[in-house]
Amino acid sequence: MASCRRLSGAALREVLGSAQGLLFDCDGVLWAGESAVPSAPELLERLQRSGKAALFVSNNSRRSVAELELRFSRLGFRGVRAEHVFSSALCSALFLRQHLLSGGAGDGSAVGRVFVLGGEGLRGEVRDAGLCLVGEGERGAEQVHAVLVGYDDQFTFAKLSQACAYLRDPRCLLVATDPDPWHPLSDGQRTPGTGSLTAAVETASGRKALVVGKPNTYMFDCIVERFGVDPSRTLMVGDRLETDILFGKNCSLSTILTLTGVSRLEEALAYMASDSAAAKDMVPNYYVNSIADLIPGLDE
Amino acid sequence: MGARAGRGAANGSGRGAGFAPKRGEEAMAATGGRRCRRLEGETARAVLANVDTLLFDCDGVLWRGEAALSGAPAALGRLAAAGKRLCYVTNNSSRTRVAYTEKLRRLGFPPAEPRHVFGSAFCAARYLRQALPPGAAAYVLGGPALAAELEAAGIPYLGPGPAALPGPAPADWAQAPLEPAVRAVLVGFDEHFSYAKLCQALRYLLRGPDCLLVGTNRDHRLPLEGGSAIPGTGCLVKAVETAAEREAFIVGKPNRYIFDCVASEFDIDPARTIMVGDRLDTDILMGNTCGLTTLLTLTGVSTLEEVRGHQESDCPARQSLVPDYYVDSIADLLPALED
């Protein structure tokens, strides 16, 4: 089991020294709301100068990767391009493309039709993947191939009903962008996450969703496909034990918990003290107070 | 008459073939499980002769949509004439007790008073009246019936209907002021359910450790006339539970609170009470858990195949879903009620 050690000094230099690249979660790691975590942009710059790769893996399904690229820039991070960013929106679209279009409809039937419960960012990624969006309130005889549940702040009973009608056909996939039950707001409050909406759809339809986001490993498969990373030389940096750290464990990555986001150190220690194997999988190898603490581990 | 003498003989000998033995959990363990026998003939006569009270689920038992099931009004009419107490126990939170008595009357069932109707809306209001400190209010995800029952119980509430949004984005909603008196979130059937309302519910639940989370029921589907269905209250309860990372107190079947409401209003002897329902996982489970005799009617959700599956399983939880008896429809009780 991982030992949740504070990462500093010689250990820090050694861990970073041997890493080829780092995967970063975004919310609560690089930024909180509209503010970058102090010195986080400097860390990314230093990583780049040290020849280490930095890639980004986020469960947030609100934004397209193009929007995220702009966000990075706006918050002071330089040199982050859309191709470095793996959001659950993008990866869900890739997942659907893989499952709905790879068969190749020899009969010339319509391309994969997807009913998306989510915002414009998510819908755009699905469209860009070559899939066809089913409209709200649409009532046709044409088959719907998948229902995709993402962060949907316009979620309604009517949309829930529409999704369930499609899911009565067992061939229609039920996919969720991520399992997060809630997300923190900058004032300490919480806003419901995709996980809560997925629970409603699962209960109504009697089906279990395929979840694309962390802690499941599909997003890592997308990263490996595009960049070919070596798990034994890659570190996962995140703020949420149940998603980021467990994701790292599932992908055989060493993990670093940063304390600028959701999870508290006490929670990590509680998992460490637990008897359950599932709990132990959520213990990070290391922790830092903020990712700024990683800077001393890099060469000048 | 021969039939009458027959009944008398069965009663006189005590444990005859048709006598419904007392149902308690120890008795259950001893007899090794319920048998789901067809209720007909002498068995039916004996069983019905030995009950004072029948509790009926409504949807799929007495009616489907706006149409009474054939023979159901007549069967209940005979039961009432025979002096049986009839109560109605439903998870549907979209109607008030008064509205149910109206529907019963309209569909030709024997007259019922509101006090005989136990809907999950009424019972949720009852629960809050007991559980909340005086003056405390509820934030409600629900419709006009739930609101009316809360009003009748004297519980201040807010929430029903479309969300009143102070701005277009969740960031705005999170700034809207919270009502200080709210000490409970109540989730019922809500066709105006939305992300914004889910947000508000979560805010109240996180504001203080003693904010109650109550759900009327967990039914995942609400059947409509013609065989289709819409999502049920259970979906909304699950959304709130997931966001808040806590479990709701559920008032409706199969939980026993709704039965406790019946038992507190009337002098109920479980050994002389039958629960009649169409769903194994709500009606029958509640009846079995509360020590009642249970009767499944096949005019609704559950099938005999499902029952057989549960009977054959080793799992005790599944055994609790098996009814004592079944009928194709409650009209099948009519012959047993003839003079």
PDB file of N, CA and C in Angstrom, chain B residues 74-137:
ATOM      1  N   ALA B  74     -66.720  -4.104  -7.391  1.00  0.00           N
ATOM      2  CA  ALA B  74     -67.664  -5.075  -6.829  1.00  0.00           C
ATOM      3  C   ALA B  74     -67.037  -5.845  -5.677  1.00  0.00           C
ATOM      4  N   ALA B  75     -65.796  -6.253  -5.855  1.00  0.00           N
ATOM      5  CA  ALA B  75     -65.115  -7.021  -4.809  1.00  0.00           C
ATOM      6  C   ALA B  75     -64.993  -6.193  -3.533  1.00  0.00           C
ATOM      7  N   LEU B  76     -64.609  -4.935  -3.694  1.00  0.00           N
ATOM      8  CA  LEU B  76     -64.466  -4.095  -2.501  1.00  0.00           C
ATOM      9  C   LEU B  76     -65.820  -3.802  -1.885  1.00  0.00           C
ATOM     10  N   GLY B  77     -66.828  -3.675  -2.748  1.00  0.00           N
ATOM     11  CA  GLY B  77     -68.183  -3.461  -2.238  1.00  0.00           C
ATOM     12  C   GLY B  77     -68.606  -4.620  -1.342  1.00  0.00           C
ATOM     13  N   ARG B  78     -68.318  -5.837  -1.792  1.00  0.00           N
ATOM     14  CA  ARG B  78     -68.679  -7.028  -0.996  1.00  0.00           C
ATOM     15  C   ARG B  78     -67.899  -7.082   0.303  1.00  0.00           C
ATOM     16  N   LEU B  79     -66.632  -6.735   0.219  1.00  0.00           N
ATOM     17  CA  LEU B  79     -65.793  -6.747   1.430  1.00  0.00           C
ATOM     18  C   LEU B  79     -66.324  -5.750   2.446  1.00  0.00           C
ATOM     19  N   ALA B  80     -66.699  -4.570   1.966  1.00  0.00           N
ATOM     20  CA  ALA B  80     -67.247  -3.548   2.869  1.00  0.00           C
ATOM     21  C   ALA B  80     -68.551  -4.044   3.477  1.00  0.00           C
ATOM     22  N   ALA B  81     -69.385  -4.647   2.631  1.00  0.00           N
ATOM     23  CA  ALA B  81     -70.674  -5.149   3.121  1.00  0.00           C
ATOM     24  C   ALA B  81     -70.486  -6.238   4.168  1.00  0.00           C
ATOM     25  N   ALA B  82     -69.387  -6.988   4.033  1.00  0.00           N
ATOM     26  CA  ALA B  82     -69.091  -8.045   5.008  1.00  0.00           C
ATOM     27  C   ALA B  82     -68.465  -7.489   6.276  1.00  0.00           C
ATOM     28  N   GLY B  83     -68.368  -6.165   6.351  1.00  0.00           N
ATOM     29  CA  GLY B  83     -67.878  -5.539   7.569  1.00  0.00           C
ATOM     30  C   GLY B  83     -66.369  -5.400   7.652  1.00  0.00           C
ATOM     31  N   LYS B  84     -65.682  -5.629   6.524  1.00  0.00           N
ATOM     32  CA  LYS B  84     -64.222  -5.480   6.573  1.00  0.00           C
ATOM     33  C   LYS B  84     -63.850  -4.003   6.529  1.00  0.00           C
ATOM     34  N   ARG B  85     -62.773  -3.677   7.218  1.00  0.00           N
ATOM     35  CA  ARG B  85     -62.242  -2.320   7.157  1.00  0.00           C
ATOM     36  C   ARG B  85     -61.316  -2.264   5.943  1.00  0.00           C
ATOM     37  N   LEU B  86     -61.531  -1.258   5.084  1.00  0.00           N
ATOM     38  CA  LEU B  86     -60.700  -1.116   3.885  1.00  0.00           C
ATOM     39  C   LEU B  86     -59.857   0.143   3.979  1.00  0.00           C
ATOM     40  N   CYS B  87     -58.554  -0.007   3.807  1.00  0.00           N
ATOM     41  CA  CYS B  87     -57.665   1.149   3.780  1.00  0.00           C
ATOM     42  C   CYS B  87     -56.854   1.121   2.502  1.00  0.00           C
ATOM     43  N   TYR B  88     -56.372   2.274   2.104  1.00  0.00           N
ATOM     44  CA  TYR B  88     -55.648   2.420   0.843  1.00  0.00           C
ATOM     45  C   TYR B  88     -54.261   2.947   1.137  1.00  0.00           C
ATOM     46  N   VAL B  89     -53.282   2.190   0.681  1.00  0.00           N
ATOM     47  CA  VAL B  89     -51.891   2.508   1.021  1.00  0.00           C
ATOM     48  C   VAL B  89     -51.113   2.650  -0.280  1.00  0.00           C
ATOM     49  N   THR B  90     -50.772   3.886  -0.608  1.00  0.00           N
ATOM     50  CA  THR B  90     -50.148   4.117  -1.906  1.00  0.00           C
ATOM     51  C   THR B  90     -48.903   4.984  -1.819  1.00  0.00           C
ATOM     52  N   ASN B  91     -47.914   4.655  -2.613  1.00  0.00           N
ATOM     53  CA  ASN B  91     -46.677   5.429  -2.669  1.00  0.00           C
ATOM     54  C   ASN B  91     -46.803   6.678  -3.525  1.00  0.00           C
ATOM     55  N   ASN B  92     -47.889   6.792  -4.250  1.00  0.00           N
ATOM     56  CA  ASN B  92     -48.046   7.898  -5.172  1.00  0.00           C
ATOM     57  C   ASN B  92     -48.172   9.203  -4.396  1.00  0.00           C
ATOM     58  N   SER B  93     -47.255  10.142  -4.615  1.00  0.00           N
ATOM     59  CA  SER B  93     -47.269  11.388  -3.841  1.00  0.00           C
ATOM     60  C   SER B  93     -47.918  12.532  -4.613  1.00  0.00           C
ATOM     61  N   SER B  94     -48.601  12.196  -5.716  1.00  0.00           N
ATOM     62  CA  SER B  94     -49.176  13.252  -6.549  1.00  0.00           C
ATOM     63  C   SER B  94     -50.615  13.590  -6.215  1.00  0.00           C
ATOM     64  N   ARG B  95     -51.202  12.871  -5.278  1.00  0.00           N
ATOM     65  CA  ARG B  95     -52.581  13.194  -4.895  1.00  0.00           C
ATOM     66  C   ARG B  95     -52.707  13.321  -3.394  1.00  0.00           C
ATOM     67  N   THR B  96     -53.646  14.177  -2.972  1.00  0.00           N
ATOM     68  CA  THR B  96     -53.959  14.268  -1.552  1.00  0.00           C
ATOM     69  C   THR B  96     -54.927  13.138  -1.180  1.00  0.00           C
ATOM     70  N   ARG B  97     -55.137  12.936   0.152  1.00  0.00           N
ATOM     71  CA  ARG B  97     -56.079  11.911   0.619  1.00  0.00           C
ATOM     72  C   ARG B  97     -57.476  12.209   0.086  1.00  0.00           C
ATOM     73  N   VAL B  98     -57.828  13.488   0.099  1.00  0.00           N
ATOM     74  CA  VAL B  98     -59.160  13.874  -0.369  1.00  0.00           C
ATOM     75  C   VAL B  98     -59.307  13.526  -1.846  1.00  0.00           C
ATOM     76  N   ALA B  99     -58.285  13.804  -2.620  1.00  0.00           N
ATOM     77  CA  ALA B  99     -58.333  13.492  -4.059  1.00  0.00           C
ATOM     78  C   ALA B  99     -58.496  11.994  -4.280  1.00  0.00           C
ATOM     79  N   TYR B 100     -57.861  11.184  -3.432  1.00  0.00           N
ATOM     80  CA  TYR B 100     -58.019   9.734  -3.556  1.00  0.00           C
ATOM     81  C   TYR B 100     -59.445   9.300  -3.262  1.00  0.00           C
ATOM     82  N   THR B 101     -60.063   9.885  -2.220  1.00  0.00           N
ATOM     83  CA  THR B 101     -61.446   9.491  -1.919  1.00  0.00           C
ATOM     84  C   THR B 101     -62.335   9.859  -3.098  1.00  0.00           C
ATOM     85  N   GLU B 102     -62.021  10.995  -3.724  1.00  0.00           N
ATOM     86  CA  GLU B 102     -62.778  11.419  -4.897  1.00  0.00           C
ATOM     87  C   GLU B 102     -62.632  10.402  -6.029  1.00  0.00           C
ATOM     88  N   LYS B 103     -61.407   9.953  -6.265  1.00  0.00           N
ATOM     89  CA  LYS B 103     -61.167   9.001  -7.348  1.00  0.00           C
ATOM     90  C   LYS B 103     -61.860   7.669  -7.053  1.00  0.00           C
ATOM     91  N   LEU B 104     -61.796   7.245  -5.805  1.00  0.00           N
ATOM     92  CA  LEU B 104     -62.461   5.989  -5.426  1.00  0.00           C
ATOM     93  C   LEU B 104     -63.959   6.080  -5.709  1.00  0.00           C
ATOM     94  N   ARG B 105     -64.509   7.228  -5.337  1.00  0.00           N
ATOM     95  CA  ARG B 105     -65.951   7.405  -5.539  1.00  0.00           C
ATOM     96  C   ARG B 105     -66.266   7.416  -7.039  1.00  0.00           C
ATOM     97  N   ARG B 106     -65.484   8.175  -7.770  1.00  0.00           N
ATOM     98  CA  ARG B 106     -65.699   8.333  -9.213  1.00  0.00           C
ATOM     99  C   ARG B 106     -65.621   6.998  -9.941  1.00  0.00           C
ATOM    100  N   LEU B 107     -64.752   6.102  -9.481  1.00  0.00           N
ATOM    101  CA  LEU B 107     -64.563   4.825 -10.174  1.00  0.00           C
ATOM    102  C   LEU B 107     -65.461   3.722  -9.644  1.00  0.00           C
ATOM    103  N   GLY B 108     -66.371   4.083  -8.718  1.00  0.00           N
ATOM    104  CA  GLY B 108     -67.390   3.119  -8.294  1.00  0.00           C
ATOM    105  C   GLY B 108     -67.021   2.270  -7.104  1.00  0.00           C
ATOM    106  N   PHE B 109     -65.977   2.651  -6.376  1.00  0.00           N
ATOM    107  CA  PHE B 109     -65.603   1.885  -5.187  1.00  0.00           C
ATOM    108  C   PHE B 109     -66.464   2.318  -4.002  1.00  0.00           C
ATOM    109  N   PRO B 110     -66.540   1.479  -2.952  1.00  0.00           N
ATOM    110  CA  PRO B 110     -67.345   1.864  -1.779  1.00  0.00           C
ATOM    111  C   PRO B 110     -66.822   3.173  -1.195  1.00  0.00           C
ATOM    112  N   PRO B 111     -67.723   3.968  -0.581  1.00  0.00           N
ATOM    113  CA  PRO B 111     -67.302   5.274  -0.058  1.00  0.00           C
ATOM    114  C   PRO B 111     -66.161   5.117   0.936  1.00  0.00           C
ATOM    115  N   ALA B 112     -65.196   6.018   0.833  1.00  0.00           N
ATOM    116  CA  ALA B 112     -64.066   5.998   1.753  1.00  0.00           C
ATOM    117  C   ALA B 112     -63.893   7.400   2.315  1.00  0.00           C
ATOM    118  N   GLU B 113     -63.439   7.463   3.551  1.00  0.00           N
ATOM    119  CA  GLU B 113     -63.110   8.767   4.137  1.00  0.00           C
ATOM    120  C   GLU B 113     -61.618   9.010   3.993  1.00  0.00           C
ATOM    121  N   PRO B 114     -61.227  10.275   4.003  1.00  0.00           N
ATOM    122  CA  PRO B 114     -59.791  10.563   3.922  1.00  0.00           C
ATOM    123  C   PRO B 114     -58.968   9.784   4.940  1.00  0.00           C
ATOM    124  N   ARG B 115     -59.510   9.532   6.115  1.00  0.00           N
ATOM    125  CA  ARG B 115     -58.735   8.855   7.136  1.00  0.00           C
ATOM    126  C   ARG B 115     -58.401   7.409   6.785  1.00  0.00           C
ATOM    127  N   HIS B 116     -59.058   6.869   5.724  1.00  0.00           N
ATOM    128  CA  HIS B 116     -58.734   5.515   5.286  1.00  0.00           C
ATOM    129  C   HIS B 116     -57.621   5.491   4.245  1.00  0.00           C
ATOM    130  N   VAL B 117     -57.221   6.684   3.793  1.00  0.00           N
ATOM    131  CA  VAL B 117     -56.246   6.759   2.705  1.00  0.00           C
ATOM    132  C   VAL B 117     -54.890   7.163   3.251  1.00  0.00           C
ATOM    133  N   PHE B 118     -53.879   6.368   2.945  1.00  0.00           N
ATOM    134  CA  PHE B 118     -52.522   6.647   3.394  1.00  0.00           C
ATOM    135  C   PHE B 118     -51.622   6.756   2.171  1.00  0.00           C
ATOM    136  N   GLY B 119     -51.515   7.971   1.662  1.00  0.00           N
ATOM    137  CA  GLY B 119     -50.627   8.228   0.536  1.00  0.00           C
ATOM    138  C   GLY B 119     -49.295   8.672   1.086  1.00  0.00           C
ATOM    139  N   SER B 120     -48.252   8.558   0.250  1.00  0.00           N
ATOM    140  CA  SER B 120     -46.925   8.898   0.762  1.00  0.00           C
ATOM    141  C   SER B 120     -46.793  10.397   1.030  1.00  0.00           C
ATOM    142  N   ALA B 121     -47.604  11.214   0.336  1.00  0.00           N
ATOM    143  CA  ALA B 121     -47.555  12.655   0.593  1.00  0.00           C
ATOM    144  C   ALA B 121     -48.061  12.947   2.002  1.00  0.00           C
ATOM    145  N   PHE B 122     -49.216  12.369   2.335  1.00  0.00           N
ATOM    146  CA  PHE B 122     -49.785  12.550   3.671  1.00  0.00           C
ATOM    147  C   PHE B 122     -48.827  12.046   4.739  1.00  0.00           C
ATOM    148  N   CYS B 123     -48.260  10.865   4.521  1.00  0.00           N
ATOM    149  CA  CYS B 123     -47.389  10.266   5.538  1.00  0.00           C
ATOM    150  C   CYS B 123     -46.079  11.034   5.681  1.00  0.00           C
ATOM    151  N   ALA B 124     -45.604  11.623   4.594  1.00  0.00           N
ATOM    152  CA  ALA B 124     -44.381  12.423   4.690  1.00  0.00           C
ATOM    153  C   ALA B 124     -44.638  13.658   5.556  1.00  0.00           C
ATOM    154  N   ALA B 125     -45.800  14.279   5.356  1.00  0.00           N
ATOM    155  CA  ALA B 125     -46.150  15.451   6.157  1.00  0.00           C
ATOM    156  C   ALA B 125     -46.280  15.053   7.632  1.00  0.00           C
ATOM    157  N   ARG B 126     -46.876  13.910   7.859  1.00  0.00           N
ATOM    158  CA  ARG B 126     -47.022  13.359   9.214  1.00  0.00           C
ATOM    159  C   ARG B 126     -45.647  13.185   9.870  1.00  0.00           C
ATOM    160  N   TYR B 127     -44.738  12.590   9.080  1.00  0.00           N
ATOM    161  CA  TYR B 127     -43.396  12.329   9.600  1.00  0.00           C
ATOM    162  C   TYR B 127     -42.700  13.638   9.975  1.00  0.00           C
ATOM    163  N   LEU B 128     -42.809  14.621   9.087  1.00  0.00           N
ATOM    164  CA  LEU B 128     -42.135  15.888   9.363  1.00  0.00           C
ATOM    165  C   LEU B 128     -42.731  16.570  10.583  1.00  0.00           C
ATOM    166  N   ARG B 129     -44.039  16.454  10.733  1.00  0.00           N
ATOM    167  CA  ARG B 129     -44.678  17.066  11.902  1.00  0.00           C
ATOM    168  C   ARG B 129     -44.119  16.476  13.190  1.00  0.00           C
ATOM    169  N   GLN B 130     -43.823  15.163  13.154  1.00  0.00           N
ATOM    170  CA  GLN B 130     -43.228  14.518  14.334  1.00  0.00           C
ATOM    171  C   GLN B 130     -41.758  14.860  14.497  1.00  0.00           C
ATOM    172  N   ALA B 131     -41.030  14.915  13.374  1.00  0.00           N
ATOM    173  CA  ALA B 131     -39.578  14.964  13.439  1.00  0.00           C
ATOM    174  C   ALA B 131     -39.000  16.374  13.484  1.00  0.00           C
ATOM    175  N   LEU B 132     -39.757  17.380  13.029  1.00  0.00           N
ATOM    176  CA  LEU B 132     -39.224  18.729  12.992  1.00  0.00           C
ATOM    177  C   LEU B 132     -39.563  19.496  14.264  1.00  0.00           C
ATOM    178  N   PRO B 133     -38.667  20.367  14.700  1.00  0.00           N
ATOM    179  CA  PRO B 133     -39.023  21.251  15.815  1.00  0.00           C
ATOM    180  C   PRO B 133     -40.119  22.227  15.356  1.00  0.00           C
ATOM    181  N   PRO B 134     -40.931  22.742  16.292  1.00  0.00           N
ATOM    182  CA  PRO B 134     -42.033  23.635  15.898  1.00  0.00           C
ATOM    183  C   PRO B 134     -41.509  24.841  15.116  1.00  0.00           C
ATOM    184  N   GLY B 135     -42.218  25.193  14.035  1.00  0.00           N
ATOM    185  CA  GLY B 135     -41.819  26.354  13.243  1.00  0.00           C
ATOM    186  C   GLY B 135     -40.806  26.035  12.163  1.00  0.00           C
ATOM    187  N   ALA B 136     -40.199  24.863  12.201  1.00  0.00           N
ATOM    188  CA  ALA B 136     -39.211  24.516  11.177  1.00  0.00           C
ATOM    189  C   ALA B 136     -39.916  24.267   9.857  1.00  0.00           C
ATOM    190  N   ALA B 137     -39.222  24.618   8.761  1.00  0.00           N
ATOM    191  CA  ALA B 137     -39.818  24.515   7.430  1.00  0.00           C
ATOM    192  C   ALA B 137     -39.117  23.440   6.609  1.00  0.00           C
TER     193      ALA B 137
END
